[in-house]
Short mmCIF file of C-alpha atoms in Angstrom, two decimals:
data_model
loop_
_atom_site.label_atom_id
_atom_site.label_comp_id
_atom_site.label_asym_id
_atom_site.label_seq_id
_atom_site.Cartn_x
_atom_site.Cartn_y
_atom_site.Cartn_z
CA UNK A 774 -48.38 87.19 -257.80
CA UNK A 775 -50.23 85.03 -255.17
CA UNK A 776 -53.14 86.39 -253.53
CA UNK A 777 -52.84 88.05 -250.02
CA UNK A 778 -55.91 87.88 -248.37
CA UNK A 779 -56.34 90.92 -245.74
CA UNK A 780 -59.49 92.91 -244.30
CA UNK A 781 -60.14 95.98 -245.96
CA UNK A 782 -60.39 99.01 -243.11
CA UNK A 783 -61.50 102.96 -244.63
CA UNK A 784 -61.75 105.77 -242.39
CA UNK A 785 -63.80 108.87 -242.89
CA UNK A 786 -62.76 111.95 -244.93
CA UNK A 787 -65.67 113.68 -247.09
CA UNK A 788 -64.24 114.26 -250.48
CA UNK A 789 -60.76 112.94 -250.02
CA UNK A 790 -62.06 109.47 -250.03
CA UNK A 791 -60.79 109.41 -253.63
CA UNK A 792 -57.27 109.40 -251.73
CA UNK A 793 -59.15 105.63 -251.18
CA UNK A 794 -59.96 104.48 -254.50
CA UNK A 795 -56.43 104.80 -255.84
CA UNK A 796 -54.74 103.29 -252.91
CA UNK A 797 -57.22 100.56 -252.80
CA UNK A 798 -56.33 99.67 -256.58
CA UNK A 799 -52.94 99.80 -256.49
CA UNK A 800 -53.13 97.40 -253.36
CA UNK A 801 -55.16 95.13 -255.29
CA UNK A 802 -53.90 95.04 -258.63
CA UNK A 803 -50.03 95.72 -258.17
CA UNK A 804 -49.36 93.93 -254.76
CA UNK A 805 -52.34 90.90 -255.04
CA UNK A 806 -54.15 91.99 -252.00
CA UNK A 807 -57.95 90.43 -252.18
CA UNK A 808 -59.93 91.84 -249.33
CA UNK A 809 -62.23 88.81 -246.97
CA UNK A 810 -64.24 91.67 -245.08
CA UNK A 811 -64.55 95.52 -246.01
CA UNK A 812 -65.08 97.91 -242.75
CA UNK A 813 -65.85 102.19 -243.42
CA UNK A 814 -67.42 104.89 -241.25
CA UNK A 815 -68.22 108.19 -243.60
CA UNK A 816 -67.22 108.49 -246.98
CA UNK A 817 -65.24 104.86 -245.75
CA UNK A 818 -68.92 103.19 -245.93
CA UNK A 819 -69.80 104.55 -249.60
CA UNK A 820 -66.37 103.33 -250.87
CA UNK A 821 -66.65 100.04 -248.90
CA UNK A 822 -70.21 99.43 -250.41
CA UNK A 823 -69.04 99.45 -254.31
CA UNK A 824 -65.62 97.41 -253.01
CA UNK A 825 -67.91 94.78 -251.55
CA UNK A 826 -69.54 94.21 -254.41
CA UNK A 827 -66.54 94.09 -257.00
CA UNK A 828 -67.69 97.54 -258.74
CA UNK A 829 -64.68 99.13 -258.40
CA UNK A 830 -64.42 100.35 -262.37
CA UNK A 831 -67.77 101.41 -261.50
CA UNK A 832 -66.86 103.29 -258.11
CA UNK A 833 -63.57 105.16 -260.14
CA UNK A 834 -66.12 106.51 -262.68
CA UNK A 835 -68.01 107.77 -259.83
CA UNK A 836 -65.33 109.77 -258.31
CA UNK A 837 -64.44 111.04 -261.40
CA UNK A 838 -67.88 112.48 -262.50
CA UNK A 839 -69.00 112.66 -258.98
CA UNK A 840 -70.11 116.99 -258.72
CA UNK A 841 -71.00 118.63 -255.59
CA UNK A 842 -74.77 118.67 -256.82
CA UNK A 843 -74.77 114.58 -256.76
CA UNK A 844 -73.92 115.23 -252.79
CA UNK A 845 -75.80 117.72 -251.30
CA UNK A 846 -77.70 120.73 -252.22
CA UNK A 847 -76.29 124.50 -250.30
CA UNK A 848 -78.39 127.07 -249.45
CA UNK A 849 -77.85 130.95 -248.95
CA UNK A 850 -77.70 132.10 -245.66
CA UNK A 851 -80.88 133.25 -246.00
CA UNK A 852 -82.12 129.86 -246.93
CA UNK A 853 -80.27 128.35 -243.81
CA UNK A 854 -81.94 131.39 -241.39
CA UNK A 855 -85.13 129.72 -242.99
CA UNK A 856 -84.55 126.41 -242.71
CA UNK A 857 -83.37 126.72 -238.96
CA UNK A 858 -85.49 129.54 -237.60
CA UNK A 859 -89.31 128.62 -239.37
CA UNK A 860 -88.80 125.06 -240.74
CA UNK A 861 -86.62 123.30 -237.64
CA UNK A 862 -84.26 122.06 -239.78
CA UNK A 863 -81.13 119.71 -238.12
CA UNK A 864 -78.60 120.89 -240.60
CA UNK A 865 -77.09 123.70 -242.84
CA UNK A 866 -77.30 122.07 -245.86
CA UNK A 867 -79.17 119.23 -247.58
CA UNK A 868 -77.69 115.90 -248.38
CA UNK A 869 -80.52 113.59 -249.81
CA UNK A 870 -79.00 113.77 -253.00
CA UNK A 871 -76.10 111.86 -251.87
CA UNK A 872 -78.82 109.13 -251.11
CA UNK A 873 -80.22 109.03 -254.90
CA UNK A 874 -76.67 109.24 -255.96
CA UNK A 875 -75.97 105.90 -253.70
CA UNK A 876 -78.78 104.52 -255.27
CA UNK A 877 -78.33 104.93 -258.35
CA UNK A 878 -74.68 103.46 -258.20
CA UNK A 879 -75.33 100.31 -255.92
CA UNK A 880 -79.06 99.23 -255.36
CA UNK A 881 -79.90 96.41 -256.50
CA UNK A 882 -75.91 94.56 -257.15
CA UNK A 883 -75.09 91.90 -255.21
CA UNK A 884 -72.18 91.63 -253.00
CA UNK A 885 -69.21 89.25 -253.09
CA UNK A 886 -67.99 89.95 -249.66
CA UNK A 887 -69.25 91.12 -246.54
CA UNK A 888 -68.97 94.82 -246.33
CA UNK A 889 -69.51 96.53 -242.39
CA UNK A 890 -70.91 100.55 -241.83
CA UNK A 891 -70.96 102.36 -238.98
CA UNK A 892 -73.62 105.30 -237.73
CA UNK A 893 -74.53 106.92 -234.58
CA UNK A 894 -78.28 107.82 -233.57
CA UNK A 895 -77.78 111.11 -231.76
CA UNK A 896 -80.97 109.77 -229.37
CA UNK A 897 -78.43 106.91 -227.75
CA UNK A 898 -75.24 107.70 -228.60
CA UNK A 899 -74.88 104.68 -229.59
CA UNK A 900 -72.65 103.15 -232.38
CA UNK A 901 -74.22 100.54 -234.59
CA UNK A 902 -72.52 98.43 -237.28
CA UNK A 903 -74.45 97.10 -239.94
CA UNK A 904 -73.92 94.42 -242.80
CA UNK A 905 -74.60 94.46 -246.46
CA UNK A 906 -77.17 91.77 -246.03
CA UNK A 907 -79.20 93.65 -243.12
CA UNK A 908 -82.62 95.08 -244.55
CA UNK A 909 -81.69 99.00 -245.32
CA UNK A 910 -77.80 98.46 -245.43
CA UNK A 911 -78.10 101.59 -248.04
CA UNK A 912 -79.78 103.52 -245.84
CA UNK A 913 -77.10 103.12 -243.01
CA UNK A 914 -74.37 103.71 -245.74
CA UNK A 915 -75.97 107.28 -246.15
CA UNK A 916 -76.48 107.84 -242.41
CA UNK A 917 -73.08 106.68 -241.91
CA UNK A 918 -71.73 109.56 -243.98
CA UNK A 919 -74.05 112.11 -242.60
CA UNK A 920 -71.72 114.92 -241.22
CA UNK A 921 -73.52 116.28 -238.02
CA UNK A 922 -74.29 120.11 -238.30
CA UNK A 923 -73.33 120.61 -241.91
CA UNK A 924 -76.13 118.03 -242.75
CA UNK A 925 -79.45 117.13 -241.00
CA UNK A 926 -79.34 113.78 -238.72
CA UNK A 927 -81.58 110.88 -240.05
CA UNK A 928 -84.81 110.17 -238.99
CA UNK A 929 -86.37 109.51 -235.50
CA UNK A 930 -83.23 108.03 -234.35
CA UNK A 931 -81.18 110.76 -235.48
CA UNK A 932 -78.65 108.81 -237.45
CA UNK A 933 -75.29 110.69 -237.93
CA UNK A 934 -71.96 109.89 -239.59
CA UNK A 935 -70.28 106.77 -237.91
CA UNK A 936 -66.84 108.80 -237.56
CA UNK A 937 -68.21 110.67 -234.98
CA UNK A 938 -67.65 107.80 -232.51
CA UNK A 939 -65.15 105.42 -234.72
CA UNK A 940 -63.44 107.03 -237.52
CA UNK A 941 -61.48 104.26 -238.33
CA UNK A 942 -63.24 100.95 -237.11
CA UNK A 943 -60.17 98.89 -236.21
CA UNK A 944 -61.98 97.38 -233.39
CA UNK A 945 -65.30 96.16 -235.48
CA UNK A 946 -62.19 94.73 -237.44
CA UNK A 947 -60.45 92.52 -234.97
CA UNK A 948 -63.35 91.38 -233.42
CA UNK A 949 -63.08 88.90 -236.42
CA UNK A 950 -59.71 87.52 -236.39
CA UNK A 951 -58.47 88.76 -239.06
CA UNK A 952 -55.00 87.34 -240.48
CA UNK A 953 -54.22 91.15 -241.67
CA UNK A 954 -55.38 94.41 -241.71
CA UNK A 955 -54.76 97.31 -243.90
CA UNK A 956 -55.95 100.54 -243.15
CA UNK A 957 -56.66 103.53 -245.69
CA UNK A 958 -56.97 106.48 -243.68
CA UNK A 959 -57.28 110.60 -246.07
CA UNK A 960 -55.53 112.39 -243.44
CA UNK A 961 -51.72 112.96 -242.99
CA UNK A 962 -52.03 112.75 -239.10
CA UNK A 963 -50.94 116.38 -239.06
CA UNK A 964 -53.17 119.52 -238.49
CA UNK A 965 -52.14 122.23 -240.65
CA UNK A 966 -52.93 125.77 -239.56
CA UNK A 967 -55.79 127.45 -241.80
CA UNK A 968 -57.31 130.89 -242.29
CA UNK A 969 -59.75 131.42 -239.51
CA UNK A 970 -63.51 130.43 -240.42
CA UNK A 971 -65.56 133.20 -242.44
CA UNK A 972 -68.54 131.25 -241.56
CA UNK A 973 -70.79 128.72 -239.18
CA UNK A 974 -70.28 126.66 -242.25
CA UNK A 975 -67.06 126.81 -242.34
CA UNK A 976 -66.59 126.70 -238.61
CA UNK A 977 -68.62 123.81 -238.46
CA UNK A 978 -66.65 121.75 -240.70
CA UNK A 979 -62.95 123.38 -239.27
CA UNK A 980 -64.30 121.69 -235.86
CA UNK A 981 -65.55 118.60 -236.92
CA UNK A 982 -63.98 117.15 -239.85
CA UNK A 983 -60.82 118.50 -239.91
CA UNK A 984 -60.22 118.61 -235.89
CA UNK A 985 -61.77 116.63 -233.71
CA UNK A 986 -63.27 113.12 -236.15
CA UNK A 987 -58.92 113.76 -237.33
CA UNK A 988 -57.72 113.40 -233.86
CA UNK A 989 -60.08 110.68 -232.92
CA UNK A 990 -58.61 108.85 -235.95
CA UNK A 991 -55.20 109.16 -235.12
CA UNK A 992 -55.70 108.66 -231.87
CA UNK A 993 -57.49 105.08 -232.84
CA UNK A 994 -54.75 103.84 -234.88
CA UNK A 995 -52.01 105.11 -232.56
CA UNK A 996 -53.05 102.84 -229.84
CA UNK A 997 -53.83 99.67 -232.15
CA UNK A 998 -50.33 100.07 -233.44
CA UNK A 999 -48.67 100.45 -229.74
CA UNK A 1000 -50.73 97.99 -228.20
CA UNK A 1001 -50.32 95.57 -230.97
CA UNK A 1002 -46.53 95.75 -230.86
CA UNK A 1003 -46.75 95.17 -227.10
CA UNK A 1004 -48.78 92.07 -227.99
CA UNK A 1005 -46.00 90.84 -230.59
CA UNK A 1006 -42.88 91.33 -228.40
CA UNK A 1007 -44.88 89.67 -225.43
CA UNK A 1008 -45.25 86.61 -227.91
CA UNK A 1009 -41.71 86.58 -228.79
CA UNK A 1010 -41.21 86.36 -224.89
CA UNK A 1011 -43.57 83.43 -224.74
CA UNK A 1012 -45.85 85.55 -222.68
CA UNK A 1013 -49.69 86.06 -223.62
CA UNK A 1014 -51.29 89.05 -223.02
CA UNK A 1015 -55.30 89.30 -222.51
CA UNK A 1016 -58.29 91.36 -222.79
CA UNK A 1017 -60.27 92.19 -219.77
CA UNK A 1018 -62.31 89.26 -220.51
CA UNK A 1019 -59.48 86.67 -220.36
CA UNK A 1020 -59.61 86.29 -224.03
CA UNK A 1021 -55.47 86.52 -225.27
CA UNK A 1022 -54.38 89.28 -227.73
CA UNK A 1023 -52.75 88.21 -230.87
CA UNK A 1024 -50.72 90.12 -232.64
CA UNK A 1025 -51.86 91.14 -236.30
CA UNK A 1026 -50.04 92.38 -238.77
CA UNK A 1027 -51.27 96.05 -240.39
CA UNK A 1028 -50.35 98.18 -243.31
CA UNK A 1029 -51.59 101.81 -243.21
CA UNK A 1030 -52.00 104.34 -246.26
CA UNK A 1031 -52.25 107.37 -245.80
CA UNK A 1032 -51.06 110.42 -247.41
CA UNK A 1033 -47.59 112.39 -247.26
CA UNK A 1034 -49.84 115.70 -247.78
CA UNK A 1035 -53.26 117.14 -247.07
CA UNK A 1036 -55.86 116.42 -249.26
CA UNK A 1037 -57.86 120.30 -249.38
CA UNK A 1038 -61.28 120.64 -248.16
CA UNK A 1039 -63.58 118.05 -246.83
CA UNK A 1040 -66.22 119.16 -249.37
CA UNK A 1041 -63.99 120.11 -252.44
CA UNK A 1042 -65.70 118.04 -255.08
CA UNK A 1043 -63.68 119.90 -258.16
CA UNK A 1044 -62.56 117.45 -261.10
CA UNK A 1045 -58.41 118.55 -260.63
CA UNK A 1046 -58.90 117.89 -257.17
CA UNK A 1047 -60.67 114.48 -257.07
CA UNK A 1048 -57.74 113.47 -259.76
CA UNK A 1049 -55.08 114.74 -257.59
CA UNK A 1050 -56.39 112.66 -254.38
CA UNK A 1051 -56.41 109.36 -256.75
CA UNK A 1052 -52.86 109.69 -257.74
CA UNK A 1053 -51.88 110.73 -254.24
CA UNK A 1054 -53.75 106.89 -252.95
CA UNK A 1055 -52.05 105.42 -255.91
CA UNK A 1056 -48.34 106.64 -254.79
CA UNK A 1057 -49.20 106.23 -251.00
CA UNK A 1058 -49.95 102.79 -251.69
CA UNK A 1059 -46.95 101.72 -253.61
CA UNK A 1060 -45.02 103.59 -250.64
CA UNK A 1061 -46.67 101.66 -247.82
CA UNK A 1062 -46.53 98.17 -249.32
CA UNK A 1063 -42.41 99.10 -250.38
CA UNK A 1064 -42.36 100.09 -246.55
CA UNK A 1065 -44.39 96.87 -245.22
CA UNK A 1066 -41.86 94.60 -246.99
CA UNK A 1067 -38.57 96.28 -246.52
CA UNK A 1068 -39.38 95.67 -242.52
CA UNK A 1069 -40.41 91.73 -242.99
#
């Protein structure tokens, strides 16, 4: 099969970026996609760093050993009343051992292509993109997938999870021409109803993960997709369309994964679930790409 050459997008999605690792494999060993650029916000930034560097036996093996310890470390409530009211901590929980875990799995490997991350300092508001070959790339990788409120922001620029601002970065994408696009997003675009929250915890994550960083996703690929078919049937027409800056739109073709069902909890590292999210990228993929040619 020859090569198709595309850039690599992955959204946010805590633990169901395993839904990632299958999809990505299937795209690249079934269908001969080879990625030029990798782009990820949240879990989409720890997945894009092993990609980038062609580890991704070594990034499988992760998910599949990966235990909620490696990630962060819970306290009781009494240990968050602590940590809040007498130590001024930022966040419920504790996630510096995702940062040893990260390290342990990628410092020090080279990478083959350029891989992108995205964070937030909480001082700004800004969003900032880094590249693998930008002094402390790991250290945005982790910021990037530092969920606000469940986990303490970053040092003094209070670094936060990228997805907070651009859960799936389709515009860092574009901005270098790329020939194609595929996206891997771990949401269904749907918002299933739930129990209400028994927690802050769980209230937290309800509100952020699951509702708002999910719309703000959708909402991001809705209008690439509509505003990139307005671009194609205004080329058809002979007609160019432009950005605000004069600068024409082109029209780029995109495949999206994603899954036909949700994925469970944000932070449900169990073994049976992490396996279940794999297969579910793996048939989501063969789907999409079926899909993506039946329409060419």
């Amino acid at each position: 099969m020859a090569p198709r050459t595309a850039t690599l997008v992955l959204s946010g999605g805590g633990a169901k970026g395993a839904f990632q690792v299958g999809a990505e494999r299937v795209l690249r060993e079934d269908s001969g996609y080879r990625w030029d650029r990798v782009f990820g916000v949240s879990v989409g930034a720890l997945n894009a760093t092993l990609i980038g560097q062609g580890e991704q036996r070594r990034l499988l093996d992760v998910w599949r050993s990966i235990r909620e310890k490696d990630v962060h470390r819970r306290f009781s409530w009494f240990g968050v009343g602590l940590r809040i009211a007498l130590l001024k901590r930022r966040g419920l929980h504790d996630n510096r051992p995702l940062r040893t875990t990260l390290e342990r799995h990628a410092a020090g490997r080279p990478f083959e292509i350029p891989v992108h991350v995205g964070r937030v300092s909480l001082v700004t508001g800004n969003y900032e993109l880094v590249r693998e070959n930008e002094p402390g790339f790991l250290d945005a990788v982790w910021h990037s997938a530092t969920m606000p409120v469940i986990w303490e922001p970053v040092g003094e620029h209070a670094w936060v999870d990228g997805g907070i601002r651009n859960v799936t970065p389709l515009g860092d994408a574009l901005k270098h021409e790329p020939g194609e696009i595929v996206v891997i997003e771990c949401d269904t675009g749907r918002l299933d109803a739930s129990d209400p929250p028994g927690n802050i915890f769980e209230a937290a994550r309800r509100s952020l993960s699951e509702v708002a960083i999910n719309e703000i996703m959708h909402n991001d690929v809705r209008e690439f997709v509509r505003i990139n078919e307005l671009v194609k049937q205004a080329e058809a027409a002979g007609v160019v369309l432009r950005n605000p800056d004069g600068t024409p739109l082109r029209h780029c073709p995109i495949t999206i994964v994603k899954p036909e069902e949700q994925l469970g909890d944000t932070l449900d590292f169990s073994s049976a679930m992490i396996e279940h999210r794999i297969r579910a990228g793996e048939t989501a993929a063969r789907k999409a790409v079926a899909t993506d040619c039946a329409s060419r």
